[in-house]
Coordinates of C-alpha atoms and ligand atoms in Angstrom, one line a residue:
M826 CA 0.0 0.0 0.0
T827 CA 1.2 3.5 -0.7
Y828 CA 0.3 6.5 1.6
S829 CA 0.1 10.2 0.9
V830 CA 1.6 10.9 4.3
P831 CA 4.8 9.1 5.5
Q832 CA 3.9 6.5 8.1
H833 CA 5.8 7.9 11.1
R834 CA 5.3 10.3 14.0
N835 CA 6.7 13.7 13.5
L836 CA 6.2 16.7 15.9
L837 CA 7.0 20.2 14.7
T838 CA 5.3 22.1 17.6
A839 CA 4.2 21.4 21.2
L840 CA 0.8 19.7 21.2
P841 CA -1.7 21.3 20.9
G842 CA 0.1 23.6 18.5
P843 CA -0.6 27.4 18.0
R844 CA -3.2 26.9 15.2
S845 CA -5.0 24.2 17.3
L846 CA -5.0 26.6 20.3
A847 CA -6.5 29.4 18.2
L848 CA -9.3 27.0 16.9
Q849 CA -9.9 25.8 20.4
K850 CA -10.7 29.4 21.5
R851 CA -13.2 29.7 18.7
R852 CA -14.7 26.3 19.5
T853 CA -15.4 27.1 23.2
R854 CA -17.3 30.2 22.0
S855 CA -19.2 28.4 19.3
V856 CA -19.6 24.7 20.1
S857 CA -21.6 23.2 23.0
A858 CA -19.3 22.2 25.9
G859 CA -21.2 18.9 26.0
A860 CA -19.4 17.9 22.8
G861 CA -15.9 17.6 24.3
A862 CA -13.5 15.3 25.9
G863 CA -10.3 16.7 27.4
T864 CA -6.9 17.3 25.7
L865 CA -7.5 15.0 22.8
A866 CA -10.3 17.1 21.5
A867 CA -8.0 20.2 21.4
I868 CA -5.8 19.0 18.5
Y869 CA -7.4 19.9 15.2
M870 CA -6.8 17.6 12.3
D871 CA -6.3 18.6 8.7
H872 CA -5.7 15.4 6.8
G873 CA -4.6 11.8 7.2
S874 CA -3.4 8.6 5.5
G875 CA -3.0 5.1 6.7
A876 CA -2.6 5.2 10.5
I877 CA -1.3 8.8 10.6
L878 CA -3.3 12.0 11.2
V879 CA -1.8 15.4 10.4
D880 CA -2.9 18.3 12.5
V881 CA -3.4 21.9 11.4
D882 CA 0.2 22.7 12.6
G883 CA 1.7 20.0 10.5
N884 CA 2.3 17.5 13.3
Q885 CA 2.0 13.8 12.3
L886 CA 0.3 11.8 15.0
I887 CA -0.1 8.1 15.3
D888 CA -3.8 7.2 15.4
L889 CA -4.6 4.3 17.8
G890 CA -8.2 5.4 18.0
S891 CA -9.5 5.5 14.4
G892 CA -12.3 7.8 15.4
I893 CA -13.5 5.0 17.7
G894 CA -13.1 2.2 15.3
V895 CA -14.4 3.9 12.2
T896 CA -11.4 4.3 9.9
S897 CA -10.5 0.7 10.5
F898 CA -8.8 0.4 7.1
G899 CA -6.9 3.7 7.1
H900 CA -7.6 7.4 6.8
A901 CA -9.0 9.0 3.6
L902 CA -8.8 5.9 1.5
P903 CA -8.4 7.0 -2.2
E904 CA -10.7 4.2 -3.5
V905 CA -13.5 5.3 -1.1
A906 CA -13.0 9.0 -1.9
A907 CA -13.3 8.3 -5.6
A908 CA -16.4 6.2 -5.2
A909 CA -18.1 8.8 -3.0
A910 CA -17.1 11.7 -5.3
A911 CA -18.4 9.9 -8.4
Q912 CA -21.7 9.1 -6.7
A913 CA -22.0 12.7 -5.3
A914 CA -21.7 14.0 -8.9
K915 CA -24.4 11.6 -10.1
L916 CA -27.1 11.5 -7.4
T917 CA -27.0 12.4 -3.7
H918 CA -30.4 11.6 -2.5
T919 CA -33.8 10.3 -3.5
L920 CA -35.1 8.6 -0.4
F921 CA -34.9 4.8 -0.9
T922 CA -38.4 4.0 0.2
V923 CA -39.9 6.5 -2.4
T924 CA -37.5 6.2 -5.4
P925 CA -35.0 3.4 -4.8
Y926 CA -31.5 2.9 -6.2
E927 CA -29.1 0.0 -6.7
N928 CA -26.4 0.9 -4.1
Y929 CA -28.8 0.3 -1.2
V930 CA -29.7 -3.2 -2.5
R931 CA -26.1 -4.1 -3.1
V932 CA -25.0 -3.1 0.4
A933 CA -28.0 -5.2 1.8
E934 CA -27.0 -8.2 -0.4
K935 CA -23.4 -7.9 0.8
L936 CA -24.3 -7.7 4.5
N937 CA -26.7 -10.6 4.1
A938 CA -23.9 -12.6 2.6
I939 CA -21.1 -11.8 5.2
T940 CA -23.1 -12.0 8.4
P941 CA -23.1 -15.3 10.2
G942 CA -25.9 -17.8 9.5
D943 CA -26.9 -19.9 6.5
F944 CA -30.5 -18.7 6.4
E945 CA -32.4 -16.3 4.3
K946 CA -31.6 -12.7 5.5
R947 CA -32.8 -9.1 5.0
S948 CA -31.2 -5.8 5.9
I949 CA -32.3 -2.2 6.6
L950 CA -29.9 0.7 6.3
V951 CA -29.9 3.7 8.6
N952 CA -27.5 6.5 9.6
T953 CA -25.9 5.8 13.0
G954 CA -25.1 3.0 15.3
A955 CA -27.7 4.1 17.9
E956 CA -30.4 4.2 15.2
A957 CA -29.4 0.6 14.1
V958 CA -29.8 -0.6 17.7
E959 CA -33.1 1.2 18.1
N960 CA -34.4 -0.4 14.9
A961 CA -33.2 -3.9 16.0
V962 CA -35.2 -3.4 19.2
K963 CA -38.3 -2.3 17.4
I964 CA -38.1 -5.2 15.0
A965 CA -37.6 -7.8 17.8
R966 CA -40.5 -6.4 19.7
K967 CA -42.7 -6.4 16.7
F968 CA -41.7 -10.0 15.8
T969 CA -42.1 -11.4 19.3
G970 CA -45.0 -9.3 20.5
R971 CA -43.0 -8.9 23.8
R972 CA -41.5 -5.9 25.4
A973 CA -38.6 -6.6 27.7
I974 CA -35.0 -6.0 26.4
V975 CA -32.0 -7.5 28.1
V976 CA -28.6 -5.9 27.9
L977 CA -25.4 -6.7 29.8
D978 CA -23.6 -4.8 32.5
H979 CA -20.8 -2.5 31.0
A980 CA -22.7 -2.3 27.7
F981 CA -22.6 0.7 25.4
H982 CA -25.3 0.9 22.8
G983 CA -25.6 4.6 22.0
R984 CA -26.7 8.1 23.0
T985 CA -30.3 8.3 21.9
N986 CA -32.9 8.1 24.7
L987 CA -33.6 4.4 24.1
T988 CA -30.0 3.4 23.7
M989 CA -28.9 5.5 26.7
A990 CA -31.2 3.3 28.7
M991 CA -29.4 0.3 27.2
T992 CA -26.0 1.8 28.1
Y993 CA -24.4 0.9 31.5
R994 CA -22.5 3.7 33.0
P995 CA -24.2 6.9 34.1
W996 CA -21.3 9.3 33.6
P997 CA -20.9 11.0 31.2
E998 CA -23.5 9.5 28.9
R999 CA -26.7 9.5 30.9
A1000 CA -26.3 11.7 34.0
G1001 CA -29.2 14.3 34.3
M1002 CA -30.8 13.3 31.0
G1003 CA -33.7 11.0 32.1
P1004 CA -36.4 9.9 32.2
F1005 CA -35.5 6.8 30.3
P1006 CA -37.8 4.2 28.7
G1007 CA -38.8 1.2 30.8
E1008 CA -38.5 -2.5 30.1
I1009 CA -34.7 -2.4 29.7
Y1010 CA -32.9 -4.8 32.0
S1011 CA -29.1 -4.9 32.6
A1012 CA -27.9 -8.4 33.5
P1013 CA -24.5 -9.4 34.8
V1014 CA -22.0 -10.2 32.1
S1015 CA -19.0 -12.5 32.0
F1016 CA -16.0 -10.4 32.8
P1017 CA -13.1 -12.9 33.1
Y1018 CA -10.6 -10.4 34.6
R1019 CA -13.0 -9.3 37.3
D1020 CA -15.2 -12.3 38.1
G1021 CA -13.0 -15.3 37.5
L1022 CA -16.0 -17.3 36.3
S1023 CA -16.0 -19.8 33.5
G1024 CA -18.2 -18.9 30.5
R1025 CA -20.8 -21.5 31.7
E1026 CA -20.9 -20.2 35.3
A1027 CA -21.2 -16.6 34.2
A1028 CA -24.0 -17.6 31.7
E1029 CA -25.9 -19.4 34.5
R1030 CA -25.6 -16.2 36.6
T1031 CA -26.9 -14.1 33.7
I1032 CA -29.8 -16.5 33.0
D1033 CA -30.7 -16.7 36.7
Y1034 CA -31.0 -12.9 36.7
I1035 CA -33.3 -13.0 33.7
V1036 CA -35.5 -15.7 35.1
T1037 CA -35.8 -14.1 38.6
H1038 CA -36.1 -10.5 37.6
I1039 CA -38.0 -10.5 34.3
G1040 CA -39.2 -14.0 33.2
A1041 CA -37.8 -15.5 30.0
S1042 CA -41.2 -15.5 28.3
E1043 CA -41.4 -11.7 28.7
V1044 CA -38.1 -11.0 26.8
A1045 CA -38.2 -9.8 23.2
A1046 CA -34.5 -9.4 22.7
F1047 CA -31.1 -10.0 24.3
V1048 CA -28.6 -7.5 22.9
V1049 CA -24.9 -8.1 23.4
E1050 CA -21.6 -6.7 22.3
P1051 CA -19.4 -9.9 21.7
I1052 CA -16.5 -7.7 22.7
Q1053 CA -17.5 -4.8 25.0
G1054 CA -15.8 -1.8 23.5
D1055 CA -16.6 1.3 25.7
G1056 CA -17.1 -1.1 28.6
G1057 CA -13.3 -1.8 28.6
I1058 CA -12.6 -4.4 25.8
N1059 CA -14.2 -7.1 27.9
I1060 CA -14.2 -10.4 26.1
P1061 CA -16.7 -12.8 27.8
A1062 CA -15.2 -16.2 28.7
P1063 CA -15.4 -19.1 26.1
G1064 CA -18.8 -20.8 26.2
Y1065 CA -20.7 -17.8 27.6
F1066 CA -22.4 -16.7 24.4
Q1067 CA -23.1 -20.3 23.4
R1068 CA -25.1 -20.9 26.5
I1069 CA -26.8 -17.5 26.2
S1070 CA -27.7 -18.2 22.6
E1071 CA -29.2 -21.6 23.5
F1072 CA -31.2 -20.0 26.2
C1073 CA -32.5 -17.4 23.7
T1074 CA -33.5 -20.2 21.2
E1075 CA -35.3 -22.2 23.9
H1076 CA -37.4 -19.2 25.0
G1077 CA -38.0 -17.5 21.6
I1078 CA -35.8 -14.5 22.5
V1079 CA -34.2 -12.7 19.5
F1080 CA -30.5 -12.7 20.0
I1081 CA -28.9 -9.5 18.7
A1082 CA -25.2 -9.0 18.3
D1083 CA -24.2 -5.4 18.4
E1084 CA -21.2 -5.5 16.1
I1085 CA -21.0 -1.7 15.7
Q1086 CA -17.5 -1.4 17.2
A1087 CA -16.0 -4.9 16.9
G1088 CA -17.5 -6.0 13.5
L1089 CA -16.5 -5.7 9.9
G1090 CA -13.1 -7.3 10.2
R1091 CA -11.6 -5.4 13.1
T1092 CA -11.1 -8.6 15.3
G1093 CA -9.8 -10.8 12.5
T1094 CA -13.1 -12.3 11.4
W1095 CA -16.0 -10.4 9.6
F1096 CA -17.9 -10.4 12.9
S1097 CA -16.6 -10.8 16.4
I1098 CA -19.4 -13.2 17.5
E1099 CA -17.8 -15.7 15.1
H1100 CA -15.0 -16.2 17.7
H1101 CA -17.7 -17.7 20.0
G1102 CA -19.2 -20.0 17.3
V1103 CA -22.6 -18.4 17.8
V1104 CA -25.0 -17.4 15.1
P1105 CA -27.1 -14.4 16.1
D1106 CA -30.6 -13.7 14.8
L1107 CA -29.9 -10.0 14.1
V1108 CA -26.6 -8.1 13.7
T1109 CA -26.1 -4.3 14.0
T1110 CA -23.3 -2.7 12.1
A1111 CA -22.1 0.9 11.7
K1112 CA -18.8 2.6 12.5
A1113 CA -16.3 1.0 10.0
I1114 CA -18.8 0.2 7.3
A1115 CA -18.4 3.2 5.0
G1116 CA -14.8 4.5 5.7
G1117 CA -16.2 7.4 7.8
F1118 CA -19.4 8.2 5.9
P1119 CA -22.5 7.8 8.1
L1120 CA -24.1 4.4 7.5
A1121 CA -25.5 1.7 9.7
A1122 CA -27.5 -1.4 9.3
V1123 CA -29.6 -4.1 10.9
T1124 CA -29.2 -7.5 9.2
G1125 CA -30.8 -10.8 10.1
R1126 CA -33.3 -13.6 9.7
A1127 CA -35.8 -12.8 7.0
E1128 CA -38.8 -13.9 9.0
I1129 CA -37.9 -11.5 11.8
M1130 CA -36.9 -8.6 9.5
D1131 CA -40.0 -9.0 7.3
S1132 CA -42.4 -9.1 10.3
V1133 CA -42.5 -5.3 10.3
Q1134 CA -45.3 -3.6 8.4
P1135 CA -44.1 -1.6 5.4
G1136 CA -43.3 1.9 6.6
G1137 CA -42.7 0.7 10.2
I1138 CA -39.0 1.2 9.9
G1139 CA -36.9 3.6 7.7
G1140 CA -35.9 7.3 7.7
T1141 CA -35.0 10.1 5.3
F1142 CA -31.3 9.6 5.0
G1143 CA -31.0 5.9 5.7
G1144 CA -28.8 4.2 3.1
N1145 CA -27.8 7.4 1.4
P1146 CA -26.5 6.9 -2.1
V1147 CA -23.0 8.4 -1.3
S1148 CA -22.6 6.5 2.0
T1149 CA -23.6 3.2 0.3
A1150 CA -21.2 3.9 -2.6
A1151 CA -18.4 4.4 0.0
A1152 CA -19.5 1.2 1.8
L1153 CA -19.3 -0.8 -1.4
A1154 CA -15.7 0.6 -2.0
V1155 CA -14.8 -0.4 1.6
F1156 CA -16.1 -4.0 1.0
D1157 CA -14.1 -4.2 -2.2
L1158 CA -10.9 -3.1 -0.4
I1159 CA -11.3 -5.5 2.4
E1160 CA -11.5 -8.3 0.0
R1161 CA -8.9 -7.0 -2.5
D1162 CA -6.2 -6.4 0.2
D1163 CA -7.3 -9.3 2.5
L1164 CA -7.7 -6.7 5.4
I1165 CA -9.2 -9.2 7.7
A1166 CA -6.0 -11.1 7.7
R1167 CA -4.2 -7.8 8.4
A1168 CA -6.3 -7.5 11.6
R1169 CA -5.0 -10.9 12.7
E1170 CA -1.4 -9.6 11.9
V1171 CA -2.0 -6.5 14.0
E1172 CA -3.1 -8.8 16.9
R1173 CA 0.2 -10.7 16.6
M1174 CA 2.1 -7.5 16.6
L1175 CA 0.3 -6.1 19.6
W1176 CA 0.7 -9.3 21.6
S1177 CA 4.4 -9.5 20.9
R1178 CA 4.9 -5.8 21.7
I1179 CA 2.6 -5.1 24.7
G1180 CA 1.6 -8.6 25.9
N1181 CA 4.3 -8.6 28.6
W1182 CA 3.0 -5.3 30.2
P1183 CA 1.2 -7.0 33.1
S1184 CA 4.4 -8.9 34.1
T1185 CA 6.6 -5.8 33.5
Y1186 CA 4.6 -3.0 35.0
D1187 CA 2.6 -3.5 38.2
V1188 CA 0.2 -0.6 37.2
V1189 CA -1.0 -2.9 34.4
G1190 CA -3.5 -5.5 35.6
D1191 CA -4.4 -7.1 32.3
V1192 CA -3.9 -6.8 28.5
R1193 CA -6.6 -8.3 26.4
G1194 CA -7.9 -8.1 22.9
Q1195 CA -8.6 -9.6 19.5
G1196 CA -7.4 -8.4 16.1
A1197 CA -6.9 -4.6 16.2
M1198 CA -9.0 -4.1 19.3
F1199 CA -7.1 -4.1 22.6
G1200 CA -7.6 -3.0 26.2
V1201 CA -4.9 -2.3 28.8
E1202 CA -6.5 -2.4 32.3
L1203 CA -4.8 0.0 34.7
V1204 CA -4.8 -1.0 38.4
V1205 CA -3.6 0.3 41.7
P1206 CA -0.2 -1.5 41.9
G1207 CA -0.4 -4.7 43.8
T1208 CA -4.2 -4.9 43.6
T1209 CA -6.9 -5.3 41.0
A1210 CA -8.6 -2.0 41.9
P1211 CA -9.3 0.2 38.9
N1212 CA -6.8 3.1 38.5
P1213 CA -8.5 5.9 36.5
A1214 CA -5.8 8.5 37.6
A1215 CA -3.1 6.3 35.9
L1216 CA -5.2 6.2 32.7
R1217 CA -5.6 10.0 32.7
T1218 CA -1.8 10.4 33.1
I1219 CA -1.1 7.9 30.2
I1220 CA -3.6 9.5 27.9
D1221 CA -2.3 13.0 28.6
H1222 CA 1.3 11.9 28.1
A1223 CA 0.5 10.0 24.9
T1224 CA -1.6 12.8 23.4
S1225 CA 1.0 15.5 24.1
H1226 CA 3.6 13.2 22.4
G1227 CA 1.6 12.6 19.3
V1228 CA -0.1 9.2 20.1
I1229 CA -3.9 9.2 20.0
V1230 CA -5.4 6.6 22.4
L1231 CA -8.8 6.1 23.8
D1232 CA -10.2 5.5 27.3
A1233 CA -12.8 2.9 28.2
G1234 CA -14.3 0.9 31.1
S1235 CA -17.0 1.5 33.6
W1236 CA -14.3 2.7 36.1
D1237 CA -12.4 4.8 33.4
S1238 CA -9.4 2.6 33.9
V1239 CA -8.9 0.9 30.5
L1240 CA -6.6 2.2 27.8
R1241 CA -8.4 1.3 24.6
L1242 CA -6.4 0.7 21.4
L1243 CA -8.4 0.6 18.1
P1244 CA -5.7 1.2 15.5
S1245 CA -6.4 0.8 11.8
V1246 CA -5.6 -2.7 10.6
V1247 CA -3.0 -1.2 8.1
I1248 CA -0.8 0.1 11.0
S1249 CA 2.8 -1.0 10.7
A1250 CA 4.9 -2.8 13.4
E1251 CA 7.2 0.3 13.5
L1252 CA 4.2 2.6 14.4
I1253 CA 3.0 0.1 17.1
D1254 CA 6.5 0.0 18.5
D1255 CA 6.9 3.8 18.6
A1256 CA 3.5 4.3 20.2
A1257 CA 4.2 1.5 22.8
T1258 CA 7.5 3.2 23.7
V1259 CA 5.7 6.5 24.4
I1260 CA 3.1 4.7 26.5
E1261 CA 5.8 2.8 28.4
E1262 CA 7.4 6.0 29.5
T1263 CA 4.5 6.6 31.8
L1264 CA 3.9 3.0 32.7
A1265 CA 7.4 2.9 34.2
L1266 CA 6.7 6.1 36.2
L1267 CA 3.4 4.8 37.4
S1268 CA 4.6 1.4 38.5
T1269 CA 6.0 0.9 42.0
A1270 CA 8.3 -1.9 41.2
V1271 CA 11.3 -1.2 38.9
P1272 CA 10.5 -2.7 35.5
K1273 CA 12.2 -6.0 34.9
Ligands
LIG2561 C1 -20.5 3.5 18.9 C2 -21.4 2.4 19.3 C3 -22.8 2.5 19.2 C4 -23.5 3.8 18.8 O1 -23.1 4.2 17.5 P1 -23.4 5.7 17.0 O2 -23.1 5.7 15.6 O3 -22.4 6.6 17.8 O4 -24.8 6.1 17.3 C5 -23.6 1.4 19.5 N1 -23.1 0.3 19.9 C6 -21.7 0.1 20.0 C7 -21.2 -1.2 20.4 C8 -20.9 1.1 19.7 O5 -19.6 1.0 19.8

């Protein structure tokens, strides 16, 4: 692959630089304070390529966040730009439900083909992840005639009113913004680092919660992230989802995999639920699907998807011609360059570079991940207690040294790494070295 920006970190000014600082002044006077998140949000970007972002002062930063897993295959992909530009010059909008067009049908066909399950499928396209989750809930309720929705502790499903109710932590997403809709139940999840339970044991705990709090026959849908992203890159123990999926089948509950963050190749398979050998009834996708253009989808069993009356789901911009053209270009690229194999390569690079952190730095309790989706759990040295102060220090240091990283976890103690799958071993090494500078300072023991 060739990149329009050399793939290395290069700082010309302190971060944020003078142009960023000037923009930040204008921003605080013009943009709601609610749309902000600390230092990171104060470095203004101009362009990017591969795994490098270039800010308005000309600094080249290593991007280990990908806009929260959106630019999974690199920034400003020329093939995607060309497809979107060609479509924008031809036709930008008609509203698919009034005057349809082929791109929408092609994206639906593609999603039906790549999602798990050998059965007849249908898709609907919408604009955002939260909208996809809302639609999946609507469809499951319509199909089952039931109301209750089960989610898991530490889940993140979005920021609309319904999906806030499906999201675990109160701060900052929910605080002060209720009331929230009823009939949403958060059940205990399998969290191997924190509960030490086997997948089976954790599943029985989850099922017991449902049976004793809700009643299985009341539940329309069970919505899960196969890898919890915002919840701290929590990967439930082997066997957990198998048991949950059996329970759903036994009781006529629609099993929905929210693949918005972990899906579409990021974890080394098309969908992260495939690592658990489970076939969901419905799958939601968004983030990485269109190389940064807004597009999201619900895909699943035809009989469930077709149970909705015509006009019961949809929306003005859903499956926009330009976004769908971009998505088709992304799908072509994934296949042409075997980018799912690249995600597995990134996993190998990350394990070999940072897999020893828990044994080297006592401020690191755990490193876990799949593909290009990793979490580093920061703890109070010598304990398993979450250490949000350490995470803050690491993020501040990394950001001011040109490495963009993300936070995660219900206790704000997980460093989340979502690099693009095209990132090189050299960039991973350089970024890890920057992070290690703070890990060494934060650890009580001298690193071995
Ligand atoms: C980001 C995310 C959402 C919400 O997507 P938006 O496009 O921000 O509405 C939902 N579920 C998961 C798992 C996500 O990571």
